CSV table of C-alpha atoms in Angstrom, one decimal:
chain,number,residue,atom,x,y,z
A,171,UNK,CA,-9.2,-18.7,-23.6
A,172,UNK,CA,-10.6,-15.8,-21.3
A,173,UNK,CA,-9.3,-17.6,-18.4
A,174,UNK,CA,-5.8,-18.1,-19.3
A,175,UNK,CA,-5.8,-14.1,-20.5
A,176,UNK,CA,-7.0,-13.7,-16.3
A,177,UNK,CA,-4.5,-15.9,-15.3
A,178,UNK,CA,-1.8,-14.6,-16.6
A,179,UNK,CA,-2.6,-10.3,-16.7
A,180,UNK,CA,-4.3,-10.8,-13.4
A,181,UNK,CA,-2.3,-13.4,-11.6
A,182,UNK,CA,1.6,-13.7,-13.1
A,183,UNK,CA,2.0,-10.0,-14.8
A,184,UNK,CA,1.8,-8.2,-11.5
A,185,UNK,CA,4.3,-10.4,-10.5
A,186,UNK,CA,6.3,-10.2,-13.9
A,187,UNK,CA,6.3,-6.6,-13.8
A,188,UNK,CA,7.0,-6.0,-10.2
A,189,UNK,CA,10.4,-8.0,-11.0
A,190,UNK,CA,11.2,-6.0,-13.9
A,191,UNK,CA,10.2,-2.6,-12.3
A,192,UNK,CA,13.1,-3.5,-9.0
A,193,UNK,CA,15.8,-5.7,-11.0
A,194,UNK,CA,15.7,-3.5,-13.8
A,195,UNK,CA,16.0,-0.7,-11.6
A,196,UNK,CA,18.4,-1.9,-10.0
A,197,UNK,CA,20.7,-3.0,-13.0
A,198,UNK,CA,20.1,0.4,-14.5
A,199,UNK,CA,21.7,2.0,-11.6
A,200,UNK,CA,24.7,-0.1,-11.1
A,201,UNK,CA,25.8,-0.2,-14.9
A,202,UNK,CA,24.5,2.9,-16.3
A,203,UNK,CA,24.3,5.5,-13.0
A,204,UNK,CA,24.8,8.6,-15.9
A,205,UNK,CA,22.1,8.4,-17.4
A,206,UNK,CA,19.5,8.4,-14.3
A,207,UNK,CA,18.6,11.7,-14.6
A,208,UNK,CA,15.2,13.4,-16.0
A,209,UNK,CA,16.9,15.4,-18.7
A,210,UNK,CA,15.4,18.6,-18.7
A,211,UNK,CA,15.3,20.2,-21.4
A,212,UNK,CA,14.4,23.3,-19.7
A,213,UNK,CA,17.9,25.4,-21.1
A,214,UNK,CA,17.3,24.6,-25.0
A,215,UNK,CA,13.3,26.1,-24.2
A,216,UNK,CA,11.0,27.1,-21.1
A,217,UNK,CA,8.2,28.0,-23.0
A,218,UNK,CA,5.6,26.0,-21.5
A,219,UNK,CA,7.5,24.2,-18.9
A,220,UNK,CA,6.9,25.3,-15.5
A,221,UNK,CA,2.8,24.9,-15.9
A,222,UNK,CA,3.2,22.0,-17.8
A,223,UNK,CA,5.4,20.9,-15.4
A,224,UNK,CA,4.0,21.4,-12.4
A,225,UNK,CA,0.4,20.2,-12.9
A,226,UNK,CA,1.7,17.1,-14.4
A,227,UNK,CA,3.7,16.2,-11.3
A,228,UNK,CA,1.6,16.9,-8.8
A,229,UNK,CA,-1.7,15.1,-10.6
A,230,UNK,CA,0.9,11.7,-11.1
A,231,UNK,CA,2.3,11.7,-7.5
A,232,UNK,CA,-1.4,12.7,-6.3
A,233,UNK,CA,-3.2,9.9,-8.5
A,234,UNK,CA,-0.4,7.3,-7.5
A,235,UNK,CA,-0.6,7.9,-3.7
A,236,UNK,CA,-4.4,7.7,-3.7
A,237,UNK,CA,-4.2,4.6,-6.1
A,238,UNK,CA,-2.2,3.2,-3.7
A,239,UNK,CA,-4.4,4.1,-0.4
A,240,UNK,CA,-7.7,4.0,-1.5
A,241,UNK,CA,-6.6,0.2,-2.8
A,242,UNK,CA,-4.8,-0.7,-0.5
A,243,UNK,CA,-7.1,0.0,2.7
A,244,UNK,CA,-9.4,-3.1,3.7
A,245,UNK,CA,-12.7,-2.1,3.7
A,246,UNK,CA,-12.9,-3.0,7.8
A,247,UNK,CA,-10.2,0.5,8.3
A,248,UNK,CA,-12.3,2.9,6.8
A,249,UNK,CA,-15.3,1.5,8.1
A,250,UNK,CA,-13.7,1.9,12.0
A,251,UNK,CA,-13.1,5.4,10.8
A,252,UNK,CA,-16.8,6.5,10.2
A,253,UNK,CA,-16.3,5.9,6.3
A,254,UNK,CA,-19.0,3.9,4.4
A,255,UNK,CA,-18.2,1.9,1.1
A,256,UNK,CA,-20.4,4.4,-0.8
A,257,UNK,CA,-18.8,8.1,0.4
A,258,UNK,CA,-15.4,5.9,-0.2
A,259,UNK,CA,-16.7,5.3,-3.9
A,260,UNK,CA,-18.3,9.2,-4.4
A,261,UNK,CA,-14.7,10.5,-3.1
A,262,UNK,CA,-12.5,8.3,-5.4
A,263,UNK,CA,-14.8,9.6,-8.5
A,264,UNK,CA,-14.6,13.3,-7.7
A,265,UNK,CA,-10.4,13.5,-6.3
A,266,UNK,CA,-9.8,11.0,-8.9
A,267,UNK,CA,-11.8,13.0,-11.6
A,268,UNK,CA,-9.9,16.7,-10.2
A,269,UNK,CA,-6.5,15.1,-10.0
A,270,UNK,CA,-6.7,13.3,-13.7
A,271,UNK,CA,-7.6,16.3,-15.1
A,272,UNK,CA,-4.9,17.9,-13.2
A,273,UNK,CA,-2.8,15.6,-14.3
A,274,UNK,CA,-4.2,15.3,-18.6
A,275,UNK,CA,-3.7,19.3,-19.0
A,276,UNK,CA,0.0,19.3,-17.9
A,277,UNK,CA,0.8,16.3,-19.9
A,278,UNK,CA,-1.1,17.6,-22.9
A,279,UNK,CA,1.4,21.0,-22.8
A,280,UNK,CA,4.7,19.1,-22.3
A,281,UNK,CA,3.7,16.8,-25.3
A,282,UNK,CA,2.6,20.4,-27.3
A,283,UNK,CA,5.9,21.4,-25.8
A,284,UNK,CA,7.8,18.7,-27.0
A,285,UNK,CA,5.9,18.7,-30.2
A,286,UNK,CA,6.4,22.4,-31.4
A,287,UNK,CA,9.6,23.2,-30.1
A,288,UNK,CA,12.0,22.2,-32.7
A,289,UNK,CA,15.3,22.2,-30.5
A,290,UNK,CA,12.8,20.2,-27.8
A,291,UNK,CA,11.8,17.8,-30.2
A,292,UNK,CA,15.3,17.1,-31.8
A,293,UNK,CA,16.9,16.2,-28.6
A,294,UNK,CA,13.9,13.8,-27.7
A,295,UNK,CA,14.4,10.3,-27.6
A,296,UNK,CA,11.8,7.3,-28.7
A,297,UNK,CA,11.4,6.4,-25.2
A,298,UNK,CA,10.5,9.6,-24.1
A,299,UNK,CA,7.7,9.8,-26.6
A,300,UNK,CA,6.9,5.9,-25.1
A,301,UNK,CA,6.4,7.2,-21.9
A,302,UNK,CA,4.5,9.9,-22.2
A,303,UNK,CA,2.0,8.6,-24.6
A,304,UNK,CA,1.6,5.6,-22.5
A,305,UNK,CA,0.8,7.5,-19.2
A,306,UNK,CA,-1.3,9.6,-21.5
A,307,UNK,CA,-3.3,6.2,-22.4
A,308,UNK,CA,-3.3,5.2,-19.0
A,309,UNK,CA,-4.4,8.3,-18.0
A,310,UNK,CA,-7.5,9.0,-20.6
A,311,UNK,CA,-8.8,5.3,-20.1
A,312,UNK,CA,-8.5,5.8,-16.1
A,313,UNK,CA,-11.1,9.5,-16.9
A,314,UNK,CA,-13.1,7.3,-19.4
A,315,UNK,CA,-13.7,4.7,-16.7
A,316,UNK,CA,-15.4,7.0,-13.8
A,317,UNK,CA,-18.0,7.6,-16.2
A,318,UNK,CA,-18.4,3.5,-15.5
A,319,UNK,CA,-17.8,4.1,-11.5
A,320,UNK,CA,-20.6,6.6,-11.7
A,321,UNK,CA,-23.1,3.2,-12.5
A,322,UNK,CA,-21.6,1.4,-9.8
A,323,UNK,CA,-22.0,4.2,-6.6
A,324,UNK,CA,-22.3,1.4,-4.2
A,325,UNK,CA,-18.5,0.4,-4.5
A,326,UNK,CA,-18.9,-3.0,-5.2
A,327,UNK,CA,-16.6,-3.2,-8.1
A,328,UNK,CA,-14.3,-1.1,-6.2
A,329,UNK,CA,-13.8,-3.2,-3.1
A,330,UNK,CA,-13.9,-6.4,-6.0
A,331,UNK,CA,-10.6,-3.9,-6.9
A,332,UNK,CA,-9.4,-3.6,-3.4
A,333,UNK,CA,-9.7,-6.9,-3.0
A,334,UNK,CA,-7.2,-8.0,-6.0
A,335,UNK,CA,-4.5,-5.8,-5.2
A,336,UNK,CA,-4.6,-6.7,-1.2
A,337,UNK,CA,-4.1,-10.5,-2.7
A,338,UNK,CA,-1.4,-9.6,-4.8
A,339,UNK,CA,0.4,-7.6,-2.7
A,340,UNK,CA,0.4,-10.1,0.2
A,341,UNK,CA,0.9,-13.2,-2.0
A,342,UNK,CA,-2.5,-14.7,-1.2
A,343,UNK,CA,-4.1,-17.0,-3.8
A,344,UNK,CA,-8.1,-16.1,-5.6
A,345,UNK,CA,-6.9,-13.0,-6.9
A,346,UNK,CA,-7.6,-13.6,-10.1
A,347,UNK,CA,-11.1,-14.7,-9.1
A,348,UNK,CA,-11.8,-11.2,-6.9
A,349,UNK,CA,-12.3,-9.6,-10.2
A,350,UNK,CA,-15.0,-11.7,-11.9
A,351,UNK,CA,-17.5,-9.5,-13.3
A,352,UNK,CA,-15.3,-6.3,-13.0
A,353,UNK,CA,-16.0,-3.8,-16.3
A,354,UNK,CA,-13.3,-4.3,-18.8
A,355,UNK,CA,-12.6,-0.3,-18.9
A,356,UNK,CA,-10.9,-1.3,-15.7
A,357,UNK,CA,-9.3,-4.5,-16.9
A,358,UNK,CA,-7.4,-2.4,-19.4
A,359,UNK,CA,-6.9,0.1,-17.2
A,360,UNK,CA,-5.0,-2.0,-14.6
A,361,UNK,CA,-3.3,-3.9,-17.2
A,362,UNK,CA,-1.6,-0.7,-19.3
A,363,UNK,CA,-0.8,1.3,-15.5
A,364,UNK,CA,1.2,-2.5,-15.0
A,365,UNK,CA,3.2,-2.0,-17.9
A,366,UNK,CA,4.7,1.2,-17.0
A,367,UNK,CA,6.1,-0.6,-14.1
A,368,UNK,CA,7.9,-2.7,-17.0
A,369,UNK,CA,8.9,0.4,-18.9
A,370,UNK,CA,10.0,2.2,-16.7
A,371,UNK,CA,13.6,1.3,-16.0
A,372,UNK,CA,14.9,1.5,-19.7
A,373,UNK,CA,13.3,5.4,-19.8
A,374,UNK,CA,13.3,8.4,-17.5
A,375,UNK,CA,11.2,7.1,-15.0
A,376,UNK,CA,14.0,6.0,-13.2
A,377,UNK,CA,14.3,9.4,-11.6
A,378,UNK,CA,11.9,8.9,-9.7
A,379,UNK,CA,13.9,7.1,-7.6
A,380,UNK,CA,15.9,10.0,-7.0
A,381,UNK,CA,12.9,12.1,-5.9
A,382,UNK,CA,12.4,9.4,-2.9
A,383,UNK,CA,15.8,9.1,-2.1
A,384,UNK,CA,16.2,13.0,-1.1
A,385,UNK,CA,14.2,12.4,1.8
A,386,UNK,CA,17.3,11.4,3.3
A,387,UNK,CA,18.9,14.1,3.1
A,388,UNK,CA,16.7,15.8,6.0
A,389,UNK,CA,18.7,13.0,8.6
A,390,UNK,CA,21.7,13.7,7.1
A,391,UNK,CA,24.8,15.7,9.1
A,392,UNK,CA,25.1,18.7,8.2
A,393,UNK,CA,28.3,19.5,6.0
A,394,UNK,CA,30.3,22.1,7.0
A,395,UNK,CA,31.9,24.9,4.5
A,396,UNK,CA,34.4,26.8,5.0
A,397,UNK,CA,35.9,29.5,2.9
A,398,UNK,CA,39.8,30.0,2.4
């Protein structure tokens, strides 16, 4: 029974939620373009906003682009670079540790937020509450699993992790056997940060896409105003 649970969180979800995360994008954009915005709610109160905000944003964006490098990065680039497995393993635990902290306290005041402020709360939706518990469960199991990282300094588990996602990514079979032995902390951990990916086109998530997108407005031509 294990095996087929492996098989299919470890080797077809990826997959499954990749394709939800793009088409569901996607389809959200073409058919319902007003209503891919963030809603702030920052006119009905401020209150804790900006702090809550703020440290929330930069923790997620910091947290996903080191996700992303740090598993993403065969173990022969860093090595070129001067970078054992071990430093590579300390580092992850300590930014990781900083940047989910970060990233817990401005989350825990925009659900206080949320919570307390009645005109907040009335003019939030189920899947608003949906999302940010579930990157709040995501984000507690991903601190509760470096006190596992700090047992396994040499990096082993993590280059076991590395080694799963560089599979996926590039379509290669034995991913699902790269992760024999890995901690389940981790298991659960990879397998609830997956599911956002399938959430988030039917919640406000999708703005994200936005934020990317207005990158291009630095090659843009200028526009040109003129008054009457």
């Amino acid at each position: 029974m294990k095996a087929y649970f492996d098989l299919f969180f470890f080797g077809l979800y990826p997959y499954i939620a990749l394709t939800i995360f793009l088409l569901g994008s996607l389809v959200r954009f073409e058919r319902e373009q007003y209503t891919w915005k963030s809603d702030s709610s920052e006119f009905l109160r401020r209150g804790s906003l900006n702090w809550g905000s703020n440290l929330f944003h930069i923790g997620i964006i910091s947290l996903f682009f080191t996700h992303l490098v740090g598993l993403l990065t065969p173990p022969a680039v860093y090595h070129a670079m001067g970078v054992s497995t071990e430093f590579k393993q300390i580092m992850a635990i300590v930014v990781g540790a900083i940047l989910g902290l970060v990233c817990l306290v401005g989350l825990v005041l925009l659900l206080h937020r949320r919570w307390i402020e009645i005109r907040v709360s009335h003019n939030t939706r189920v899947s608003d509450w949906v999302t940010l518990l579930w990157i709040l469960l995501v984000l507690v199991i991903g601190l509760v699993s470096i006190f596992t990282s700090i047992h396994h300094k040499d990096g082993a588990v993590m280059i076991q992790l590395g080694e799963w996602s560089q599979r996926i990514v590039t379509f290669r079979g034995g991913a699902v056997g790269a992760l024999e032995g890995v901690p389940t902390v981790y298991r659960l951990h990879m397998v609830l940060g997956m599911t956002l990916f399938v959430i988030f086109p039917f919640t406000r998530l999708v703005h994200v896409w936005s934020g990317f997108a207005s990158v291009t407005y630095l090659g843009r031509a200028r526009q040109i105003v003129r008054s009457r």
